[in-house]
């Protein structure tokens, strides 16, 4: 198979949603139908003793939530599929937003009963700003929910994007028994079983006038379906691939990830419609995936995927050229040549060593601490630089210290590694050696930090809340003695040794700005210049 053919068969996408809309469950069922697993687990494991493959951390299994993005690779019907299952909880938005930098499309999961929710709106906005095509999966249609036409209106009014239903639920008032595929004019009636969604669902399919279908549907359901389809044909938006690629139209699918309603038809159609890898913007211009010069960027660092070895894996999106095991590349941020060793692909924590990979692929690289989130790696002959990732300003601050001074070595290693992941932001104070100031977007990040330090590094810690809600950097890295009015600020230093001013509220931050008119203040760290030599 040629390099062009390998690129064209790649599908790299994220699954996004508000918490509890069914994102991780849908991911699990795509793995089931894709043949990557043979028995699906449950996010909360109520009906079975299995857990979702993508929720690999112990805390994820206990709480039934995703706290970190998972990378899942498999082959299906000629496509090489790279799924990135992202956290839905707002406290872990930063991890999700970084992950969205690495995809070519996104699947937006919506709860049929709740419609478009708060976190969905935020994630949609990020996808829209980056021009990422969005596909919609309306989940939980085995439960009572909104009318499908109302959901279409909800998507348009809240998100500002029109929708084009690719299939339509069969049933009345939320009592759905299957879906109707509009392209093939085929009805899929699902036969319920007692497997609780752990196995592929039995399906009866056929045209509406087939005897096998007519005997499963009563006349009222048939008439309601025909009426809905006529209205869609007359007043609905027609399928338009150009509008989908431009983010102006979202293909809409209905189903239930928990019971496997509509999952396989969605997977088959989505892989046909989803875009293969496309060109990426760099500071030097755009680079095409078929460019022979290798390039890629790091979008995620994960420590302790193998807790026994305290490993550190850098996740890289390949953007151009062919990756080969042991490839020597230029690390753009440091200007150093490094060798990318032990390349792997994943099914959550299950790893497979690889010899080569192509644009669109997500691979893991063993890292000793040289790589960071947002870093570019490329050939030295034709260097490129991918733009910096967004950094979220922390809103909560606390003092973090070990319960026992005998555990200081483990404490320092754990805090350092988790900070490099981007799980928290860590600040130091001059002459304070026994504790750190930590910043987070949400309270749950502190709880996950405590849990991981305890379980992965065997360190019990004390987390004491601090009365600060706002952080300010300065463009010139101005020192405290250069400023006026820092009495109410706590001065700390970030990982790059830049001074950071923590303040009780936005009013105090504004007052500091007014008192120092010649200083440019920033609510995120200033950009670090890339080594362009």
XYZ file of C-alpha atoms in Angstrom, residues 86-289:
204
model
C -11.749 12.801 26.422
C -12.857 13.792 29.940
C -16.298 15.381 29.985
C -16.016 16.956 33.437
C -15.339 20.703 33.317
C -12.502 20.362 35.848
C -10.487 18.503 33.209
C -11.258 20.834 30.292
C -7.597 21.621 29.723
C -6.778 17.984 28.975
C -9.719 17.819 26.575
C -8.789 21.048 24.793
C -5.204 19.880 24.280
C -6.475 16.599 22.871
C -8.674 18.439 20.368
C -5.502 19.904 18.877
C -4.576 16.409 17.647
C -7.753 15.341 15.816
C -9.254 15.758 12.343
C -12.896 15.502 13.435
C -15.034 15.133 16.554
C -18.079 13.118 17.584
C -20.389 15.155 19.817
C -22.522 12.954 22.074
C -25.853 14.440 23.210
C -28.268 13.011 25.772
C -31.681 12.612 24.094
C -33.450 13.819 27.246
C -31.209 16.813 28.035
C -30.166 18.132 24.623
C -27.191 20.466 24.375
C -25.612 21.009 27.814
C -23.077 23.488 29.231
C -19.836 21.575 28.700
C -20.951 20.528 25.219
C -21.288 24.201 24.301
C -17.740 24.945 25.471
C -16.230 22.002 23.623
C -18.202 22.769 20.481
C -16.851 26.312 20.544
C -13.267 25.006 20.628
C -13.940 22.626 17.725
C -15.652 25.360 15.762
C -12.807 27.842 16.282
C -10.347 25.254 14.967
C -12.507 24.293 11.981
C -12.982 20.703 13.173
C -15.902 18.919 11.429
C -18.434 17.713 14.002
C -20.630 14.621 13.844
C -23.522 14.298 16.305
C -24.606 11.099 18.052
C -27.880 11.498 19.971
C -27.544 8.926 22.741
C -29.880 7.057 25.118
C -32.839 6.789 22.731
C -33.887 3.697 24.691
C -35.017 6.203 27.348
C -37.746 8.814 27.130
C -36.370 11.990 25.594
C -36.988 15.071 23.532
C -38.679 14.954 20.164
C -36.009 14.557 17.428
C -37.167 17.753 15.711
C -36.806 19.636 19.005
C -33.245 18.338 19.327
C -32.465 19.622 15.831
C -33.787 23.051 16.840
C -31.796 22.891 20.089
C -28.547 22.254 18.196
C -29.204 25.136 15.820
C -30.322 27.653 18.454
C -27.656 26.865 21.074
C -24.681 25.952 18.895
C -25.485 27.874 15.737
C -25.056 24.891 13.406
C -27.631 23.177 11.215
C -28.051 19.402 11.382
C -28.720 16.743 8.779
C -30.158 13.494 10.232
C -28.484 10.516 8.574
C -30.915 8.167 10.304
C -34.127 8.574 12.288
C -35.463 6.811 15.394
C -38.386 4.439 14.846
C -41.034 4.788 17.553
C -43.353 7.220 19.286
C -42.848 9.449 22.331
C -39.429 8.170 23.231
C -40.397 4.496 22.937
C -37.981 3.615 20.143
C -37.489 0.133 18.697
C -34.913 0.853 16.000
C -33.579 3.346 13.490
C -34.261 4.085 9.839
C -31.300 4.744 7.533
C -32.242 7.549 5.131
C -29.519 6.792 2.584
C -30.390 3.135 2.036
C -34.081 3.395 3.026
C -33.516 0.523 5.421
C -35.073 -0.062 8.809
C -33.001 -1.650 11.581
C -35.119 -3.193 14.337
C -33.183 -4.209 17.418
C -33.954 -7.405 19.271
C -33.495 -6.845 22.995
C -31.481 -9.371 25.005
C -30.186 -9.864 28.530
C -26.534 -9.149 27.754
C -26.871 -5.549 29.014
C -24.953 -4.224 26.023
C -21.844 -6.344 26.562
C -22.275 -8.123 23.231
C -23.311 -7.115 19.734
C -27.060 -6.642 19.482
C -29.192 -8.785 17.176
C -30.767 -6.797 14.365
C -33.560 -7.398 11.878
C -33.168 -5.182 8.817
C -35.173 -4.567 5.651
C -37.389 -2.178 3.732
C -40.484 -0.826 5.417
C -42.754 -2.986 3.259
C -40.809 -6.189 4.001
C -42.893 -8.697 5.934
C -40.091 -9.186 8.467
C -40.240 -5.467 9.329
C -44.020 -4.999 9.127
C -44.662 -7.765 11.632
C -42.389 -6.034 14.158
C -43.930 -2.551 13.817
C -47.540 -1.588 14.438
C -49.403 0.697 12.063
C -49.183 3.794 14.279
C -45.381 3.561 14.436
C -45.134 3.102 10.650
C -47.368 6.094 9.937
C -45.453 8.303 12.397
C -42.133 7.337 10.782
C -43.387 8.006 7.251
C -44.755 11.404 8.311
C -41.429 12.382 9.932
C -39.438 11.299 6.870
C -41.651 13.332 4.524
C -41.171 16.418 6.688
C -37.396 15.892 6.731
C -37.269 15.526 2.946
C -39.282 18.709 2.423
C -37.948 21.035 5.132
C -34.704 19.485 6.382
C -31.179 20.401 5.302
C -29.849 18.210 2.497
C -26.574 16.372 2.940
C -23.686 18.622 1.883
C -20.109 17.429 2.408
C -18.631 20.895 1.793
C -20.757 22.378 4.586
C -19.829 19.500 6.904
C -16.112 20.015 6.238
C -16.533 23.746 6.879
C -18.277 23.130 10.215
C -21.603 24.594 9.027
C -23.567 21.335 9.055
C -23.422 18.359 11.401
C -24.491 14.859 10.328
C -26.855 13.573 13.015
C -27.195 9.956 14.161
C -29.517 8.401 16.748
C -28.780 5.428 18.969
C -28.107 4.044 22.421
C -24.529 3.226 23.323
C -25.562 1.301 26.438
C -27.819 -1.160 24.567
C -25.901 -0.951 21.240
C -28.853 0.688 19.461
C -27.490 2.088 16.188
C -23.796 1.880 17.104
C -22.676 -0.292 14.187
C -24.553 1.721 11.489
C -23.082 4.898 12.963
C -19.524 3.515 12.935
C -19.774 2.343 9.308
C -21.212 5.623 8.015
C -19.007 7.860 10.143
C -15.795 6.256 8.865
C -16.954 6.866 5.293
C -17.715 10.540 5.983
C -14.991 11.526 8.449
C -12.021 13.326 6.884
C -8.585 11.724 6.586
C -5.564 13.734 7.831
C -5.430 17.230 6.346
C -2.772 19.925 6.216
C -1.702 21.595 9.443
C -0.726 25.181 10.100
C 2.779 25.984 11.339
C 4.563 29.252 12.036
C 6.375 28.737 8.726
C 3.193 28.007 6.721
C 0.978 24.978 6.167
C 2.357 21.464 5.871
C 0.560 18.705 3.996
C 0.336 15.141 5.370
